[in-house]
């Protein structure tokens, strides 16, 4: 099988923004792309049909840690992989579980071999190693598998960040060895993306970018950002990493962020994004719209019968009013969570597809600066 | 405006089951019909689009008590009625709030004038009278408005049931007067359905049926069943009421029930049903299927990758597997609640539409007896 293919179609003349196309065995992904997060085999509160019809998702994420614990590999393997289990026939990327495991402070222990941790569900003890995390992701059946990395806490000093990065690099070697000595599990191509670490230290980030690039993977990811550092620092490091990662491979910025973060980082040359923000914040009454940010719990929307957002085409955003969604949220109706999640995800998808259009006409830079201000407006 | 029209199209030769058509200004309803419950302006966990496309709902319920408290009449009126507020363009029936108010034992007081009660939301005090309950439902904009009744507890003795029924009848007089002296609020026809009470006492039920029928409303409802009495008693009283209510008007059995309850009562001549069971039980992992009842939490479904139900056409029931829904429920994913609710509602809708088909070919009786056993099977 041929590996994932990335066609770089257009680079903006006034920024480093790129429009491209990633081709996988489960279909094409137009970049820049946002990937909705489906932690435990479900993009929270959204059906697979809504993901296609309303959100227009091209690829979704799964989470190794959560899926490994529940439903477990036996169920997923017997189903024929995650695509079959959840009945989603477009591409899936799985994060390696590293980030989740490291979040379990107190119940996990990092060693050279890997990380021992306790399940948040039943307290059972488990060991993740670079090797078994590759095997697990093979079994889940992700089109894009992420390397197992250590994500140091935001603000880690140089010494800790260096030590952590070096461990991540040694783990990457083991991930690559395991990946190369095992086969695609379900007949379609699986790809391994390594992850740049190094905290907020440019010398480490440079070293990490070069090490990651030397693996000649089909795509490269930037990890360890948006973990507590100031926003300006995140931008600076992201931009720095983009400069030091290969141009001809997709660049994936993990876990970032707000709509304006995404626009800014597209301008630096990022091609792929994921974040829980549209769904999590949506469930907490925060809407991102083409006109700015809305707290739908606010009394000012009580009698506003205008659509959630008429600035782009989405049946859900155009169909339901602000007053109705506010009522649903106040009444703790599940439908409110669904509407807010679909709207926010559809808005994120619209944002990246609009960015793509602007890149192809070389109007991205001005458009981005205008949108940047508008999207941050508190309505 | 012409009032609601009921065309009785076919009566079964081996039972009292009827196929008919109710024509409202918001469209036609083929009977027998099941009406999904949308208490607070939302059929829980289901979008309006899914109600049409997947559930195939022809009419939904709203609840006067809940909508009056939240979002309140000012919001609903300014939206132009509930249809506009929730963007649902098919018929809506509102129950009068009587049942909900009487459930607030301890915080409500029944007097001749009406019922004083405290809001479950903020403890504020309110008064429902036959007059204002009609006004409220006019403002909500229901196509079918229910009379304000007292629903005595299951097992009420003759004395209490009689006193309660007589109050319900006096309230009905006041409801009719108010209804007849007020106008349709939003330009389409609103209809008032009175409610038979009388507990489990046949003499009272007979008296109530005759009193209700004398009002010559466009449809008649049977209340006060499935409130704790034995199932056989419910059947007996329902059948008795059907015999004493006009044939040429739709008969609505309120709040009943299981799939087998519905089949049995269709056989007695009931045309309209509502119940929270498909949504509430669905959210608690109980699925009604064409092959029987499933507790999807059960470990036996862990590796069952067959569709939830392939016995009828519903994209959701055919698309998702039992193993996946079990995983979603175990993981407390919101999507699980949505899938279970849509499936159960679509199944109820399939059941009544299939019953209708069997009635029109006079094969209902045998089909019902066969289905009765199958639907109750625990899988």
XYZ file of C-alpha atoms in Angstrom, chain A:
379
model
C 0.000 0.000 0.000
C 1.233 3.544 -0.683
C 1.541 5.689 2.426
C -0.470 8.820 3.063
C 0.091 11.373 0.347
C 0.303 15.130 0.837
C -0.130 17.442 -2.120
C 0.877 21.002 -1.329
C -1.421 22.924 -3.638
C -0.837 26.565 -2.852
C 1.259 28.709 -0.522
C 0.031 32.171 0.377
C 2.126 35.025 -0.968
C 1.824 37.195 2.164
C 2.156 34.526 4.856
C 3.280 30.933 5.254
C -0.292 29.611 5.032
C -0.681 26.596 2.770
C -3.575 24.852 1.045
C -3.065 21.148 0.496
C -4.645 17.769 0.198
C -3.927 14.697 2.311
C -4.888 11.449 0.623
C -5.588 8.429 2.823
C -7.160 5.079 2.109
C -10.307 6.392 3.804
C -10.505 9.424 1.572
C -9.112 12.886 1.056
C -8.627 15.668 3.581
C -8.403 19.242 2.371
C -5.972 21.321 4.440
C -5.831 23.376 6.525
C -8.167 21.074 8.419
C -9.766 20.946 11.836
C -10.332 17.474 13.308
C -13.238 17.039 15.769
C -12.245 15.071 18.869
C -14.034 11.762 19.417
C -12.263 10.707 22.593
C -14.094 7.472 23.409
C -15.388 6.633 19.944
C -17.930 9.455 19.833
C -17.643 13.137 19.057
C -19.573 14.142 22.148
C -23.317 14.716 21.586
C -23.050 14.481 17.777
C -24.138 11.575 15.565
C -21.971 10.244 12.758
C -24.644 11.409 10.323
C -24.534 14.938 11.768
C -20.715 14.910 11.559
C -20.989 14.351 7.816
C -24.132 16.327 6.961
C -23.952 19.295 9.357
C -20.373 19.563 10.633
C -18.818 18.402 7.339
C -15.986 16.690 9.211
C -13.354 15.104 6.975
C -11.381 13.284 9.698
C -11.985 12.720 13.407
C -9.771 11.855 16.368
C -9.906 8.889 18.691
C -8.023 8.551 21.958
C -5.780 5.566 22.607
C -5.954 5.765 26.394
C -9.751 5.924 26.530
C -10.417 3.316 23.836
C -7.833 0.917 25.267
C -9.603 1.014 28.640
C -13.126 1.011 27.207
C -14.438 -0.802 25.203
C -10.971 -2.421 25.068
C -8.999 -3.897 22.209
C -10.807 -7.216 22.047
C -14.111 -5.527 21.220
C -12.538 -3.121 18.717
C -10.581 -5.885 16.986
C -13.604 -8.156 16.742
C -15.584 -5.272 15.257
C -12.881 -4.970 12.589
C -11.365 -1.756 13.927
C -12.706 1.563 15.145
C -14.086 2.627 11.760
C -16.367 -0.411 11.768
C -17.112 -0.260 15.503
C -18.419 3.293 15.376
C -19.425 3.095 11.678
C -17.345 6.035 10.493
C -15.860 5.500 7.058
C -13.723 8.621 6.783
C -10.164 8.924 8.156
C -9.377 8.597 11.871
C -6.312 9.847 13.736
C -5.549 8.514 17.216
C -3.491 10.367 19.712
C -1.112 8.086 21.512
C -2.501 8.391 25.008
C 0.647 10.062 26.244
C -1.090 13.333 27.003
C -3.939 11.613 28.904
C -1.590 9.378 30.879
C 0.557 12.317 31.930
C -2.552 14.173 33.061
C -3.131 11.423 35.633
C -0.638 13.077 37.987
C -0.111 11.034 41.116
C -1.292 7.761 39.659
C 1.344 7.373 36.930
C 5.054 6.700 36.933
C 7.408 7.499 34.040
C 10.299 5.125 33.433
C 12.600 4.486 30.488
C 10.523 1.458 29.553
C 7.281 3.420 29.479
C 4.589 4.697 31.811
C 2.644 2.777 34.422
C -0.734 4.246 35.249
C -4.029 3.479 36.890
C -7.308 3.412 35.016
C -9.602 6.339 35.879
C -12.486 3.876 35.512
C -11.604 1.027 37.867
C -8.158 1.820 39.249
C -6.570 -1.159 37.452
C -2.844 -0.867 36.677
C -1.516 -0.671 33.127
C 1.769 -0.092 31.308
C 2.059 1.938 28.121
C 5.310 1.546 26.201
C 6.243 2.952 22.801
C 5.842 -0.562 21.424
C 2.432 -1.446 22.834
C 1.038 2.021 22.077
C 1.893 1.400 18.404
C 0.298 -2.048 18.613
C -2.838 -0.608 20.249
C -3.196 2.059 17.576
C -2.673 -0.587 14.887
C -5.560 -2.501 16.479
C -7.761 0.572 16.766
C -7.088 0.918 13.071
C -6.202 4.617 12.904
C -5.224 5.989 9.515
C -2.781 8.238 11.380
C -1.018 6.907 14.469
C 0.760 9.295 16.822
C 4.114 8.494 18.415
C 4.231 7.998 22.186
C 5.746 11.129 23.714
C 6.165 12.773 27.066
C 4.420 16.116 27.239
C 6.178 18.216 29.917
C 4.021 20.657 31.906
C 3.763 24.236 30.610
C 6.617 26.379 31.938
C 9.037 23.450 32.461
C 12.598 24.658 32.888
C 15.321 23.912 30.348
C 16.724 20.997 32.277
C 13.416 19.180 32.646
C 12.319 20.000 29.097
C 15.613 18.687 27.690
C 15.474 15.465 29.657
C 11.862 14.973 28.654
C 12.574 15.699 24.992
C 15.415 13.213 24.938
C 13.141 10.546 26.394
C 10.539 11.407 23.746
C 13.210 10.974 21.067
C 14.338 7.587 22.399
C 10.698 6.536 22.569
C 10.252 7.735 19.004
C 13.055 5.425 17.865
C 11.242 2.516 19.514
C 7.901 3.625 18.037
C 9.436 3.692 14.555
C 11.041 0.267 14.989
C 7.761 -1.198 16.186
C 5.761 0.544 13.486
C 8.101 -0.625 10.724
C 8.149 -4.216 11.937
C 4.351 -4.517 12.120
C 1.765 -4.509 9.372
C -1.340 -2.514 8.631
C -3.994 -4.380 10.561
C -7.079 -4.075 8.395
C -5.822 -3.840 4.820
C -5.601 -0.043 4.560
C -2.483 2.041 5.108
C -1.630 3.298 8.591
C 0.804 6.180 9.055
C 2.986 7.219 11.975
C 3.408 10.902 12.850
C 6.255 11.812 15.273
C 5.820 14.695 17.716
C 8.131 17.658 18.348
C 8.625 18.517 22.023
C 11.053 20.840 23.841
C 8.776 23.106 25.858
C 9.272 26.814 25.303
C 13.011 26.519 24.661
C 13.982 27.292 21.094
C 17.274 25.394 21.117
C 15.394 22.266 22.223
C 12.578 22.846 19.748
C 15.143 23.188 16.940
C 16.892 20.001 17.993
C 13.552 18.216 18.270
C 12.315 19.427 14.878
C 15.507 18.197 13.260
C 15.335 14.845 15.021
C 11.669 14.384 14.123
C 12.284 15.424 10.518
C 15.122 12.912 10.212
C 12.574 10.109 10.611
C 11.097 11.096 7.251
C 7.562 10.307 8.393
C 4.536 11.123 6.219
C 3.576 13.952 8.566
C 4.908 15.752 11.631
C 3.217 17.015 14.764
C 3.998 19.758 17.242
C 3.115 18.840 20.813
C 3.506 20.514 24.181
C 1.905 23.819 23.234
C -1.227 25.446 24.683
C -0.414 23.728 27.985
C -0.326 26.851 30.135
C 2.301 29.068 28.471
C 1.301 32.624 27.406
C -0.436 32.850 24.042
C 2.368 34.958 22.518
C 4.883 32.291 23.544
C 2.729 29.602 21.938
C 2.669 31.589 18.689
C 6.415 32.164 18.803
C 7.267 28.508 19.363
C 4.726 27.323 16.805
C 6.153 29.678 14.198
C 9.665 28.578 15.092
C 8.764 24.897 14.704
C 7.076 25.527 11.341
C 10.331 27.067 10.119
C 12.244 23.976 11.173
C 9.878 21.266 9.943
C 9.828 20.023 6.338
C 7.627 22.013 3.980
C 6.539 19.000 1.943
C 4.901 17.172 4.871
C 1.695 18.117 6.693
C 2.271 19.897 9.998
C -0.134 19.092 12.815
C -0.400 21.405 15.836
C -1.849 19.301 18.642
C -4.650 20.541 20.893
C -4.847 24.156 19.682
C -7.182 26.083 20.104
C -9.494 29.075 19.736
C -10.662 30.185 16.279
C -8.131 33.053 16.326
C -5.343 30.688 17.434
C -6.146 28.523 14.456
C -6.113 31.415 11.985
C -2.821 32.713 13.365
C -1.183 29.285 13.194
C -2.510 28.603 9.686
C -0.621 31.752 8.749
C 2.569 30.141 10.105
C 2.140 27.022 7.988
C 0.146 24.635 10.189
C -2.055 22.224 8.212
C -3.890 20.194 10.849
C -5.595 21.076 14.127
C -7.595 19.353 16.827
C -9.122 20.716 19.998
C -11.905 19.840 22.440
C -12.809 23.534 22.661
C -15.722 23.632 20.176
C -17.473 20.709 21.863
C -16.468 21.294 25.503
C -17.067 25.049 25.441
C -20.257 24.471 23.463
C -21.547 22.221 26.226
C -20.776 25.096 28.588
C -22.862 27.603 26.620
C -20.016 29.282 24.721
C -20.625 29.701 21.012
C -18.085 30.739 18.414
C -19.758 32.541 15.528
C -18.869 34.479 12.405
C -19.669 37.665 14.341
C -17.876 36.866 17.597
C -18.216 34.940 20.847
C -21.579 34.370 22.512
C -22.371 33.234 26.032
C -25.786 31.828 25.244
C -26.720 31.706 28.955
C -26.722 35.505 28.953
C -30.126 37.132 29.473
C -29.575 39.350 26.438
C -30.398 36.376 24.184
C -33.683 35.544 25.948
C -35.830 37.129 23.244
C -33.389 37.074 20.351
C -35.134 34.904 17.786
C -32.449 35.314 15.130
C -30.522 32.201 14.031
C -27.480 31.127 16.061
C -25.356 32.149 13.082
C -26.450 33.044 9.573
C -22.920 33.873 8.456
C -22.277 30.444 6.945
C -24.281 27.494 5.664
C -25.103 24.987 8.413
C -28.616 23.656 8.802
C -28.334 23.588 12.604
C -26.795 27.064 12.994
C -29.313 28.560 10.570
C -32.335 26.625 11.927
C -32.309 27.214 15.676
C -32.576 30.605 17.319
C -30.440 32.060 20.085
C -33.512 32.334 22.335
C -34.367 28.658 21.831
C -30.814 27.453 22.509
C -30.664 29.644 25.605
C -33.926 28.070 26.799
C -32.567 24.559 26.172
C -29.364 25.327 28.069
C -31.253 26.894 30.982
C -33.559 23.862 31.066
C -30.566 21.505 30.931
C -32.017 19.819 27.866
C -29.630 17.414 26.123
C -30.661 18.929 22.796
C -28.912 22.140 23.847
C -25.592 20.295 24.140
C -26.098 18.755 20.707
C -27.015 22.014 18.981
C -24.140 23.944 20.582
C -21.642 21.190 19.725
C -22.755 20.893 16.103
C -22.793 24.655 15.660
C -19.297 25.170 17.085
C -17.821 22.269 15.119
C -19.494 23.402 11.895
C -18.160 26.900 12.552
C -14.594 25.577 13.017
C -14.950 23.566 9.793
C -16.273 26.611 7.977
C -13.357 28.673 9.326
C -10.663 26.331 8.004
C -12.407 25.831 4.662
C -12.783 29.604 4.278
C -9.114 30.015 5.205
C -8.288 27.486 2.485
C -10.234 29.491 -0.082
C -8.480 32.702 0.940
C -5.097 30.985 0.661
C -5.794 29.805 -2.861
C -6.662 33.351 -3.915
C -3.718 34.810 -1.951
C -6.102 36.971 0.077
C -5.512 35.067 3.313
C -3.346 37.598 5.102
C -5.746 40.544 5.055
C -8.761 38.315 5.584
C -7.102 36.699 8.617
C -6.304 40.048 10.232
C -9.872 41.206 9.754
C -11.377 37.949 11.014
C -8.983 37.820 13.949
C -10.552 40.946 15.453
C -14.106 40.002 14.560
C -13.968 36.452 15.944
C -12.626 37.632 19.321
C -15.448 40.154 19.776
C -17.642 39.423 22.793
C -21.245 39.725 21.648
